[in-house]
Amino acid sequence: MHASSAHSAPELLAHADDAGPAALAPEALTRCTTDVRMKHAKSNLQILVVGAGAIGCEALRALALCGFRNLVVLDRDTVAESNLNRQTLYSSADVGASKALRAAQAIKERFPGCTIRGYWASAEQMPVAFYRAFDVIVSGVDTVEARRWLNTVVFHVVRPVTSPNCAVQSKYLPVLIDGGLEGLAGQVRTIRPYETPCIECILDLFPDEAGRQPLCTIAGTPLRPEHCIHYAQAVLWPARDDQAVRSIDPENPEHLEWIYTRAQERAAAFGIEGVTTALVKAVLHRSVPALATTSAVTGAACALAVTRLVWGGSHAQCPWTSFHGSDGLYIDSIFIERRLSCPVCGPGSAVAISVSKNMLVKELIELLERHPVLHCRSPTIVWDYRPVYMSVPQSLKAATSPNLERPLSDIFISDSHPKVPDQVVLSVTDTDTRTCKTLHLFLT
Amino acid sequence: MLRLAEWKDAQTTDDADKSDEVRSTSQLASTPPQPSSQVAGVPTPASLRWLSQQRLQQDLTELGVTAPELELQFPDLSDISRFIVTLSPAEGWYKGLCFRFAFTVLETYPFEPPLVRCLDAVWHPNLDEHGAVCLSILREDWRPVYTLVSLVQGLLHLLLEPNPNDALNAAAAEMLVQDPAAFQARVHQQVRERQYHFENAAPP
């Protein structure tokens, strides 16, 4: 595991020495002044900013202004002309260049003391271990999928804070700070692993993705060009004869062309104007307009959240800050609870056990039922969308009951997995409580 | 939870080396680093596909426990993401008839609703002849907090109380309002026609 430099704290010790002899004891160090803590954090905290878009630019600038010296920025996109109104680190000369590299360059020019590195890559391209090196990850990504992915990664590289000298007031690192915005509303969530709710805990609180329209309006009385595009997307596309391609890829020019042609035909039939390839792209991408004011507030709130992690402050227990600008101005931080059955951070949601390859499935189920952590009552087991054993519903019970008498070495073989693996990852559901757990099974 | 962290540490020493390599190469060349060596397609706990699978498994369990009499068919027993639900309303216009709905649960579930099509042609204001279903919680009103149970209840409700004010099949809606007797006759006629094709109908 990477020992973060934040834990070794030579500078903190030097300052603590100035405070008197008592400062040598680790207990005393935890009580050292927030000024010392802040100074230490500024030069040692490793901060990753994922996404150098509207939030990313503002967060980077605010973090650099706060004095944080170790920044890394990651973005796979290039600067587009339409970004310039709100992504303040870029100028018109940067159009077409990598956002991450240009943002790093801009910060370096304005803050010579700041060490910043840019990576031109998507978050998913980086190996999971890359994320180990950071104490704080600020995310300014634009989709819920990317947030969920990042959240899962954080819980895979999570490490406990063992040193009392750590500048960040969290029991586990890295801390994920998730900024998001839409129109005139923005929000920032501080995810201190196992202390505050993760993205998956509160997935049901996300606003609905824009773009799903009532099917009846689309099918019956289209009024806007968007309705025609949705019609082509939701009604005509699934009804095509060619079943080889199941979902629409907004980046595929053939798909775009197909949707555009069909939407145009429909628009012509209803006398609607305004179906353009740009609009087709926007609808398929579900873009929403972005405002410079919202991104400035949200980016600054992300930097504030980082400062607050160091400072402690009065809102440490209120990890969710939201901002609404459409009716006057409203900003508040609230407390939210973790979800105990959360598949990512819920207590006991992942367990590793080692068993013999020759063990029968029914023996594994007995083991799960009396396992001290799992305590699964009539568990159901799924491996890669394949039901190993499910006691409900009836049809799956009938189909998977023969598996009970088969050894595990027989179960974990298929066309795509011709050899018995050394380890498999199973998901196990307790039929009574309907909580789901991740089981790492080592086969010996 | 630390168990997992420790386990991952033991497993990923190779990855850690790779990350250092990636970091130094991208510093030199400023090109996107190579994707990690994870095998594509196999769900690992780091993927959304994994979470989707877990949620689907939870939902199927809930469905099996709360509605044990519900008929569920899995055409492909190595994939629980595609299945057929058979509903038969006990009253209303469609009393005594069976309707098969094909569910395809995407890897973005529960953030995206499942795709649902009716496999049986039916004369219904909110279902069209191609099997498209106009149910608000399948589209604009879908929330990740809903489960498969909510959807099955929604579909059953649609069969019990067709809504002519929000029509997908406008002709059926008009007939239901103007001439309910003709509507009922048309429903039964369609069912007789369907019986003829039923034997040959293949699952999707």
XYZ file of C-alpha atoms in Angstrom:
648
model
C 0.000 0.000 0.000
C 1.278 3.479 -0.727
C 2.214 5.179 2.488
C 0.922 8.657 1.867
C 3.326 11.418 2.676
C 0.525 13.024 4.666
C 1.170 10.437 7.355
C 4.901 10.937 7.864
C 4.461 14.608 8.699
C 7.970 15.989 9.173
C 6.725 19.542 8.914
C 3.957 18.941 11.413
C 6.505 17.614 13.903
C 8.685 20.662 13.442
C 5.778 22.956 14.207
C 4.639 20.837 17.099
C 8.104 21.115 18.580
C 7.755 24.869 18.604
C 4.587 24.476 20.600
C 6.469 22.918 23.530
C 7.775 19.575 24.802
C 4.313 18.065 25.291
C 3.824 18.140 21.530
C 6.116 15.121 21.146
C 3.376 12.767 22.316
C 1.078 11.604 19.467
C -2.029 12.461 21.497
C -0.864 16.030 21.713
C -0.281 16.147 17.989
C -3.954 15.476 17.333
C -4.763 18.522 19.415
C -2.351 20.799 17.608
C -3.856 23.940 16.231
C -5.872 23.927 13.059
C -3.398 26.423 11.593
C -0.581 23.895 11.842
C -2.843 21.159 10.526
C -3.859 23.333 7.587
C -0.294 24.279 6.737
C 0.669 20.622 6.817
C -2.268 19.650 4.621
C -1.524 22.314 2.053
C 1.925 20.959 1.322
C 1.222 17.230 1.765
C -2.355 16.391 0.858
C -2.491 14.516 -2.467
C -5.601 15.661 -4.305
C -6.972 14.173 -7.520
C -9.530 16.114 -9.534
C -11.464 13.852 -11.922
C -12.949 15.828 -14.794
C -11.566 19.182 -15.912
C -14.916 20.542 -17.019
C -16.963 23.307 -15.446
C -16.678 22.005 -11.870
C -13.136 20.693 -12.317
C -11.743 24.036 -13.542
C -13.324 25.990 -10.701
C -12.342 23.406 -8.089
C -8.719 23.386 -9.302
C -8.495 27.160 -9.225
C -10.104 27.390 -5.774
C -7.871 24.602 -4.392
C -4.768 26.335 -5.755
C -5.972 29.639 -4.277
C -6.474 27.926 -0.920
C -2.830 26.901 -1.103
C -3.032 23.169 -1.785
C 0.186 22.253 -3.563
C -0.175 18.663 -4.761
C -2.822 18.373 -7.437
C -3.459 15.864 -10.210
C -6.138 16.326 -12.848
C -7.641 13.645 -15.067
C -9.867 14.202 -18.100
C -10.244 12.394 -21.394
C -11.857 15.273 -23.312
C -10.447 18.057 -25.445
C -11.426 21.721 -25.116
C -14.390 22.702 -27.302
C -15.381 26.226 -28.212
C -18.690 25.858 -26.330
C -16.777 25.172 -23.076
C -15.086 28.557 -22.948
C -17.958 30.468 -21.304
C -17.760 28.512 -18.060
C -14.526 26.515 -18.050
C -12.370 29.402 -16.993
C -8.929 27.841 -17.289
C -9.088 27.683 -21.092
C -8.810 30.303 -23.794
C -9.754 30.159 -27.457
C -6.180 29.142 -28.302
C -6.723 25.890 -26.354
C -9.601 24.607 -28.512
C -8.807 21.035 -29.545
C -6.123 20.520 -26.877
C -6.434 18.101 -23.974
C -8.404 19.629 -21.097
C -6.332 17.945 -18.407
C -2.988 19.062 -19.869
C -4.158 22.609 -20.557
C -5.716 22.955 -17.086
C -2.495 21.737 -15.475
C -0.528 24.216 -17.574
C -2.832 27.119 -16.673
C -2.626 26.377 -12.930
C 1.148 26.033 -13.133
C 1.455 29.434 -14.816
C -0.706 31.209 -12.240
C 0.523 29.349 -9.150
C 4.240 28.646 -9.618
C 4.504 26.948 -6.198
C 1.864 24.381 -7.089
C 2.833 20.884 -8.261
C 0.150 19.817 -10.715
C 0.082 16.968 -13.209
C -2.470 16.376 -15.934
C -3.461 13.025 -17.395
C -5.214 12.848 -20.735
C -7.243 9.733 -20.007
C -10.688 8.675 -18.866
C -11.124 7.633 -15.247
C -11.938 4.072 -16.324
C -8.674 3.779 -18.290
C -6.495 4.299 -15.241
C -5.681 1.134 -13.284
C -7.526 0.882 -9.988
C -4.210 1.110 -8.127
C -3.643 4.598 -9.555
C -6.297 5.870 -7.148
C -4.405 4.489 -4.147
C -1.963 7.390 -4.108
C -4.542 10.024 -3.207
C -5.947 11.318 0.048
C -8.816 13.251 -1.485
C -10.556 12.686 -4.819
C -12.697 15.543 -6.101
C -15.079 14.422 -8.810
C -16.619 16.761 -11.334
C -17.892 14.108 -13.740
C -21.027 14.485 -15.818
C -22.844 11.167 -15.546
C -24.251 9.116 -12.713
C -22.538 6.040 -14.182
C -19.121 7.701 -13.856
C -19.931 8.669 -10.259
C -20.941 5.138 -9.362
C -17.798 3.791 -10.993
C -15.564 6.214 -9.116
C -17.371 5.461 -5.867
C -16.782 1.740 -6.292
C -13.118 2.346 -7.054
C -12.720 4.433 -3.901
C -14.027 1.536 -1.838
C -11.553 -0.771 -3.522
C -8.509 1.262 -2.622
C -9.811 2.421 0.752
C -7.227 2.356 3.551
C -7.652 3.054 7.265
C -5.985 6.086 8.781
C -3.564 4.640 11.320
C -1.456 7.670 12.115
C -2.853 10.205 14.560
C -0.912 12.850 12.621
C -3.098 12.658 9.551
C -4.120 16.086 8.382
C -7.535 14.922 7.204
C -10.259 14.271 9.745
C -11.500 10.995 8.394
C -11.137 7.402 9.576
C -10.524 6.107 6.069
C -8.859 7.505 2.945
C -9.315 8.482 0.181
C -12.221 10.814 0.784
C -14.428 11.322 -2.259
C -15.871 14.787 -2.812
C -18.530 14.683 -5.463
C -19.681 17.889 -7.126
C -22.640 17.995 -9.468
C -24.769 20.640 -11.102
C -27.706 21.105 -13.412
C -28.941 24.474 -14.599
C -29.185 26.732 -11.532
C -28.760 24.009 -8.924
C -25.603 22.432 -7.620
C -24.503 20.087 -4.854
C -21.386 18.752 -3.168
C -21.217 15.529 -1.198
C -18.339 14.522 1.044
C -17.994 10.757 1.139
C -15.809 9.712 4.043
C -15.773 5.929 3.523
C -17.816 4.029 6.114
C -18.647 7.306 7.895
C -20.936 9.156 5.507
C -23.242 7.730 2.807
C -21.595 6.674 -0.459
C -23.048 7.265 -3.918
C -24.646 3.824 -3.902
C -26.320 4.412 -0.500
C -28.334 7.306 -1.871
C -28.698 6.293 -5.496
C -32.460 6.752 -5.285
C -32.031 10.447 -4.454
C -30.490 11.302 -7.817
C -32.688 13.359 -10.083
C -34.057 11.523 -13.070
C -31.872 11.684 -16.161
C -33.346 14.156 -18.588
C -34.791 12.869 -21.816
C -37.367 10.272 -20.942
C -40.630 11.602 -22.319
C -44.126 10.165 -22.030
C -44.399 7.557 -24.782
C -47.952 8.637 -25.618
C -46.880 12.195 -26.431
C -44.043 10.915 -28.544
C -46.191 8.369 -30.352
C -49.411 10.363 -30.619
C -48.878 14.093 -30.863
C -45.263 15.166 -31.228
C -44.904 18.910 -30.641
C -41.180 19.495 -30.577
C -38.269 18.206 -32.677
C -37.032 16.360 -29.558
C -40.217 14.273 -29.571
C -39.483 13.110 -33.128
C -35.958 12.091 -32.139
C -37.258 10.259 -29.071
C -39.771 8.485 -31.313
C -37.014 7.266 -33.616
C -34.948 6.274 -30.595
C -37.610 4.613 -28.434
C -40.109 3.212 -30.926
C -38.450 2.744 -34.330
C -35.003 1.604 -33.175
C -36.189 -1.358 -31.041
C -38.571 -2.421 -33.847
C -35.787 -2.748 -36.436
C -35.244 -6.153 -38.047
C -31.522 -6.027 -37.373
C -31.338 -7.398 -33.835
C -27.538 -7.601 -33.777
C -27.165 -4.098 -32.367
C -29.156 -3.746 -29.163
C -28.479 -0.247 -27.938
C -27.804 3.062 -29.623
C -24.262 4.396 -29.471
C -24.422 8.231 -29.677
C -20.814 8.282 -30.918
C -21.492 5.972 -33.857
C -22.066 8.041 -37.033
C -24.174 5.277 -38.617
C -26.538 5.201 -35.633
C -26.738 9.007 -35.612
C -27.517 9.031 -39.314
C -30.207 6.366 -38.900
C -31.922 8.235 -36.057
C -31.571 11.563 -37.850
C -33.202 10.272 -41.054
C -36.121 8.637 -39.221
C -36.654 11.665 -36.961
C -36.638 13.963 -39.984
C -39.265 11.849 -41.768
C -41.481 11.983 -38.701
C -40.942 15.714 -38.231
C -41.902 16.299 -41.862
C -45.100 14.252 -41.388
C -46.160 16.461 -38.487
C -44.849 19.735 -39.909
C -42.236 20.187 -37.207
C -39.010 21.994 -37.987
C -35.685 21.937 -36.230
C -34.419 18.350 -36.356
C -30.672 18.768 -36.805
C -27.758 16.389 -36.341
C -26.579 18.558 -33.433
C -29.963 18.185 -31.726
C -29.990 14.421 -32.347
C -26.588 14.231 -30.679
C -27.708 16.406 -27.767
C -30.846 14.320 -27.183
C -28.972 11.014 -27.380
C -26.308 12.396 -25.024
C -28.976 13.930 -22.777
C -27.082 17.206 -22.498
C -28.315 19.949 -20.180
C -27.329 23.600 -20.363
C -24.531 24.663 -18.026
C -24.117 28.075 -16.400
C -20.881 29.714 -15.323
C -22.358 30.961 -12.030
C -23.483 27.519 -10.874
C -20.164 25.941 -11.746
C -18.271 28.693 -9.893
C -20.333 28.117 -6.742
C -20.130 24.323 -6.997
C -16.385 24.268 -7.726
C -15.716 26.616 -4.818
C -17.910 24.455 -2.570
C -15.757 21.433 -3.520
C -12.634 23.293 -2.420
C -14.467 24.335 0.740
C -15.285 20.686 1.417
C -11.569 19.826 1.200
C -10.711 22.663 3.596
C -13.448 21.531 5.931
C -11.973 18.016 6.017
C -8.766 19.490 7.382
C -10.321 22.159 9.519
C -13.013 20.026 11.105
C -15.427 22.877 11.333
C -19.019 22.987 12.394
C -20.465 21.075 9.464
C -18.362 17.913 9.610
C -21.521 15.908 10.302
C -23.413 17.465 7.406
C -21.819 15.913 4.349
C -24.318 17.132 1.786
C -24.227 20.751 0.679
C -26.774 21.867 -1.860
C -27.275 25.103 -3.716
C -30.421 26.319 -5.473
C -30.382 29.520 -7.481
C -33.654 29.361 -9.396
C -35.915 30.856 -6.701
C -33.763 33.363 -4.857
C -30.655 31.890 -3.332
C -30.552 28.900 -1.035
C -27.491 27.091 0.322
C -27.521 24.562 3.147
C -25.653 21.527 4.453
C -27.622 18.602 5.781
C -27.042 15.296 7.535
C -27.877 12.087 5.707
C -27.637 8.525 6.927
C -25.798 5.615 5.410
C -27.796 2.699 4.040
C -26.893 -0.426 5.967
C -27.782 -2.735 3.090
C -25.705 -0.741 0.607
C -23.935 -3.211 -1.704
C -20.781 -1.072 -1.749
C -20.255 0.185 1.811
C -22.884 -1.664 3.855
C -21.488 -3.506 6.892
C -20.458 -7.040 5.995
C -21.307 -6.563 2.345
C -18.097 -8.265 1.177
C -16.535 -11.404 2.586
C -13.733 -13.712 1.409
C -13.731 -17.445 2.153
C -11.667 -20.347 0.938
C -13.237 -23.740 0.114
C -12.407 -26.963 -1.675
C -13.149 -27.310 -5.398
C -14.931 -30.551 -4.592
C -17.402 -28.951 -2.213
C -21.010 -29.442 -3.272
C -23.220 -26.418 -3.834
C -25.552 -27.532 -1.017
C -22.546 -27.656 1.320
C -21.597 -24.122 0.304
C -25.132 -22.984 1.101
C -24.948 -24.601 4.549
C -21.647 -22.809 5.070
C -23.207 -19.462 4.134
C -26.096 -20.057 6.527
C -23.850 -20.625 9.539
C -21.049 -18.234 8.512
C -20.493 -15.804 11.417
C -20.567 -12.691 9.238
C -22.936 -13.660 6.461
C -25.708 -15.419 8.443
C -27.643 -15.877 5.220
C -31.034 -17.459 5.578
C -31.929 -19.446 2.430
C -29.317 -17.663 0.310
C -29.528 -17.247 -3.444
C -26.235 -17.303 -5.351
C -25.487 -15.695 -8.720
C -22.230 -15.867 -10.684
C -21.843 -13.557 -13.710
C -25.635 -13.300 -14.290
C -25.790 -17.103 -14.047
C -27.997 -18.457 -11.265
C -25.962 -21.008 -9.266
C -28.826 -21.591 -6.868
C -31.950 -19.541 -6.298
C -34.649 -20.706 -3.896
C -37.091 -18.163 -5.369
C -38.784 -17.542 -7.810
C -40.248 -21.000 -8.383
C -39.053 -21.388 -11.988
C -35.442 -20.642 -11.050
C -35.659 -22.957 -8.058
C -36.779 -25.782 -10.321
C -34.016 -25.019 -12.805
C -31.183 -24.645 -10.296
C -32.095 -27.360 -7.767
C -30.088 -30.013 -9.688
C -26.996 -27.836 -9.073
C -27.233 -28.534 -5.331
C -25.697 -31.977 -5.757
C -22.932 -30.795 -8.121
C -19.403 -29.885 -6.983
C -18.206 -26.287 -7.346
C -15.563 -27.327 -9.902
C -18.440 -28.419 -12.116
C -20.404 -25.160 -11.699
C -17.744 -22.565 -12.469
C -17.037 -23.859 -15.958
C -18.689 -22.523 -19.069
C -17.855 -21.759 -22.702
C -16.389 -18.413 -21.691
C -14.599 -19.886 -18.641
C -13.223 -23.245 -19.858
C -10.918 -23.770 -16.849
C -11.881 -23.943 -13.169
C -10.813 -20.540 -11.778
C -8.819 -20.148 -8.557
C -11.246 -17.553 -7.333
C -14.734 -16.417 -8.222
C -16.772 -13.440 -7.126
C -20.346 -14.351 -6.274
C -23.251 -12.252 -5.172
C -25.292 -13.741 -2.374
C -28.740 -12.585 -1.318
C -30.414 -13.335 1.973
C -34.013 -14.236 1.118
C -35.364 -12.982 4.448
C -33.713 -9.587 4.676
C -33.128 -9.280 0.901
C -29.709 -7.768 1.477
C -27.028 -8.549 -1.046
C -23.458 -9.455 -0.244
C -20.316 -9.888 -2.283
C -18.546 -13.186 -1.714
C -14.961 -13.752 -2.854
C -14.656 -17.514 -3.062
C -11.168 -19.025 -3.276
C -11.172 -22.548 -4.706
C -8.415 -24.875 -3.517
C -14.748 -4.289 5.262
C -11.050 -4.219 6.018
C -10.997 -7.826 4.984
C -11.734 -6.723 1.456
C -9.164 -3.942 1.554
C -6.488 -6.337 2.731
C -7.492 -8.922 0.217
C -7.332 -6.401 -2.590
C -3.904 -5.302 -1.439
C -2.631 -8.839 -1.584
C -4.074 -9.243 -5.052
C -3.022 -6.027 -6.675
C 0.688 -5.661 -6.073
C 1.123 -6.200 -9.816
C -1.342 -3.417 -10.527
C 0.507 -1.037 -8.251
C 3.696 -1.562 -10.255
C 1.775 -0.972 -13.435
C 0.359 2.295 -12.134
C 3.844 3.655 -11.543
C 4.754 2.678 -15.063
C 1.662 4.404 -16.402
C 2.410 7.532 -14.461
C 5.955 7.841 -15.786
C 4.974 7.132 -19.392
C 2.147 9.648 -19.411
C 4.424 12.274 -17.971
C 6.813 11.779 -20.853
C 4.496 11.411 -23.775
C 1.248 12.969 -22.507
C -0.756 10.242 -24.214
C -3.648 8.353 -22.650
C -2.317 5.374 -20.675
C -3.249 1.837 -21.657
C -6.405 0.376 -20.185
C -5.906 -1.812 -17.139
C -5.623 -5.537 -17.552
C -9.106 -6.355 -16.209
C -10.843 -8.972 -18.308
C -13.686 -7.319 -20.163
C -17.157 -8.723 -19.687
C -16.663 -10.580 -16.418
C -18.374 -8.582 -13.699
C -16.069 -7.673 -10.848
C -17.205 -5.676 -7.839
C -15.599 -2.613 -9.449
C -18.040 -2.567 -12.333
C -21.513 -1.128 -12.669
C -22.497 -4.409 -14.248
C -21.809 -6.059 -10.900
C -24.075 -3.676 -9.011
C -26.746 -4.148 -11.632
C -26.500 -7.921 -11.248
C -26.771 -7.680 -7.452
C -29.780 -5.416 -7.646
C -31.473 -7.704 -10.176
C -30.843 -10.680 -7.915
C -32.354 -8.785 -4.975
C -35.371 -7.811 -7.048
C -35.973 -11.338 -8.314
C -35.778 -12.578 -4.744
C -38.308 -9.964 -3.676
C -40.574 -10.898 -6.572
C -40.324 -14.605 -5.710
C -41.093 -13.984 -2.037
C -43.936 -11.468 -2.413
C -45.620 -13.035 -5.452
C -44.811 -16.772 -5.337
C -47.672 -17.624 -7.717
C -46.413 -15.312 -10.464
C -45.282 -17.149 -13.586
C -41.704 -16.278 -14.555
C -39.865 -17.952 -17.423
C -36.154 -17.705 -18.111
C -35.477 -18.605 -21.766
C -31.716 -18.589 -21.169
C -30.782 -20.187 -17.873
C -27.280 -18.738 -17.941
C -28.616 -15.170 -17.939
C -31.085 -13.881 -15.369
C -31.347 -10.473 -17.062
C -33.917 -11.679 -19.624
C -37.199 -13.212 -18.583
C -40.886 -13.400 -19.387
C -43.631 -12.547 -16.921
C -47.111 -13.926 -17.571
C -49.985 -11.896 -16.146
C -53.639 -12.908 -16.070
C -56.029 -10.356 -14.597
C -58.798 -11.758 -12.412
C -61.340 -9.124 -13.473
C -61.956 -6.318 -15.955
C -61.925 -6.314 -19.760
C -59.144 -8.895 -19.953
C -60.470 -11.334 -17.327
C -59.303 -14.895 -17.890
C -56.719 -13.976 -20.542
C -52.946 -14.375 -20.315
C -50.419 -11.773 -21.398
C -46.696 -12.383 -21.677
C -44.349 -9.451 -21.057
C -40.672 -9.804 -22.018
C -38.290 -8.007 -19.635
C -34.717 -7.113 -20.539
C -32.798 -5.723 -17.581
C -29.936 -3.516 -18.755
C -26.511 -3.274 -17.187
C -27.408 0.248 -16.104
C -30.296 -1.045 -13.961
C -31.637 0.300 -11.613
C -30.696 3.651 -13.017
C -32.439 2.832 -16.278
C -35.755 0.987 -16.221
C -35.895 -2.491 -17.777
C -37.075 -2.735 -21.383
C -40.539 -4.268 -21.414
C -42.509 -5.465 -24.450
C -45.790 -7.298 -24.590
C -45.378 -10.486 -26.646
C -49.102 -10.920 -27.317
C -51.078 -8.693 -29.630
C -53.832 -7.055 -27.616
C -56.534 -4.456 -28.229
C -55.657 -1.985 -25.493
C -55.489 1.834 -25.348
C -52.042 1.776 -23.735
C -50.417 -1.093 -25.643
C -49.775 -1.001 -29.374
C -49.738 -3.837 -31.909
C -45.926 -4.102 -31.816
C -45.919 -4.743 -28.095
C -44.851 -1.244 -26.965
C -46.136 -0.468 -23.483
C -47.155 3.029 -22.354
C -46.649 2.919 -18.605
C -45.308 6.041 -16.917
C -43.024 4.213 -14.455
C -41.338 2.476 -17.399
C -40.308 5.825 -18.804
C -40.523 9.356 -17.452
C -41.598 8.406 -13.922
C -39.017 5.640 -13.425
C -36.978 6.001 -10.231
C -34.181 3.681 -9.108
C -36.111 3.107 -5.888
C -38.758 1.149 -7.835
C -38.258 -2.586 -8.182
C -39.498 -5.348 -10.464
C -42.442 -5.751 -8.079
C -43.501 -2.141 -8.775
C -43.352 -2.804 -12.509
C -45.374 -6.018 -12.319
C -48.011 -4.189 -10.242
C -47.997 -1.341 -12.778
C -48.536 -3.716 -15.706
C -51.334 -5.509 -13.874
C -52.964 -2.178 -13.148
C -52.753 -1.302 -16.830
C -54.607 -4.508 -17.708
C -57.247 -3.960 -15.010
C -57.892 -0.312 -15.790
C -56.964 0.772 -19.306
C -56.530 4.531 -19.465
C -58.178 5.979 -22.605
C -57.104 9.538 -21.701
C -53.443 8.803 -22.262
C -53.614 6.659 -25.367
C -50.919 4.920 -27.357
C -53.464 3.105 -29.520
C -55.876 5.974 -30.240
C -58.436 3.804 -32.069
C -58.732 1.454 -29.101
C -59.079 4.371 -26.708
C -61.835 5.938 -28.777
C -63.696 2.661 -29.032
C -63.433 2.100 -25.275
C -65.086 5.466 -24.634
C -67.638 5.482 -27.468
C -68.709 1.870 -27.595
C -67.591 -0.329 -24.678
C -69.526 -3.344 -25.989
C -67.675 -3.246 -29.313
C -64.427 -2.845 -27.402
C -65.116 -5.990 -25.382
C -66.038 -7.880 -28.566
C -62.842 -6.735 -30.255
C -60.767 -7.905 -27.284
C -62.269 -11.355 -27.491
C -61.958 -11.492 -31.258
C -58.276 -10.669 -31.027
C -57.795 -13.359 -28.433
C -59.359 -15.948 -30.769
C -57.003 -14.853 -33.560
C -54.124 -15.022 -31.169
C -54.857 -18.594 -30.121
C -54.192 -19.562 -33.719
C -50.709 -18.013 -33.721
C -49.905 -18.749 -30.123
C -48.321 -22.161 -30.655
C -45.819 -20.759 -33.150
C -44.866 -17.658 -31.189
C -41.209 -17.872 -30.242
C -39.730 -16.094 -27.266
C -37.647 -13.036 -28.195
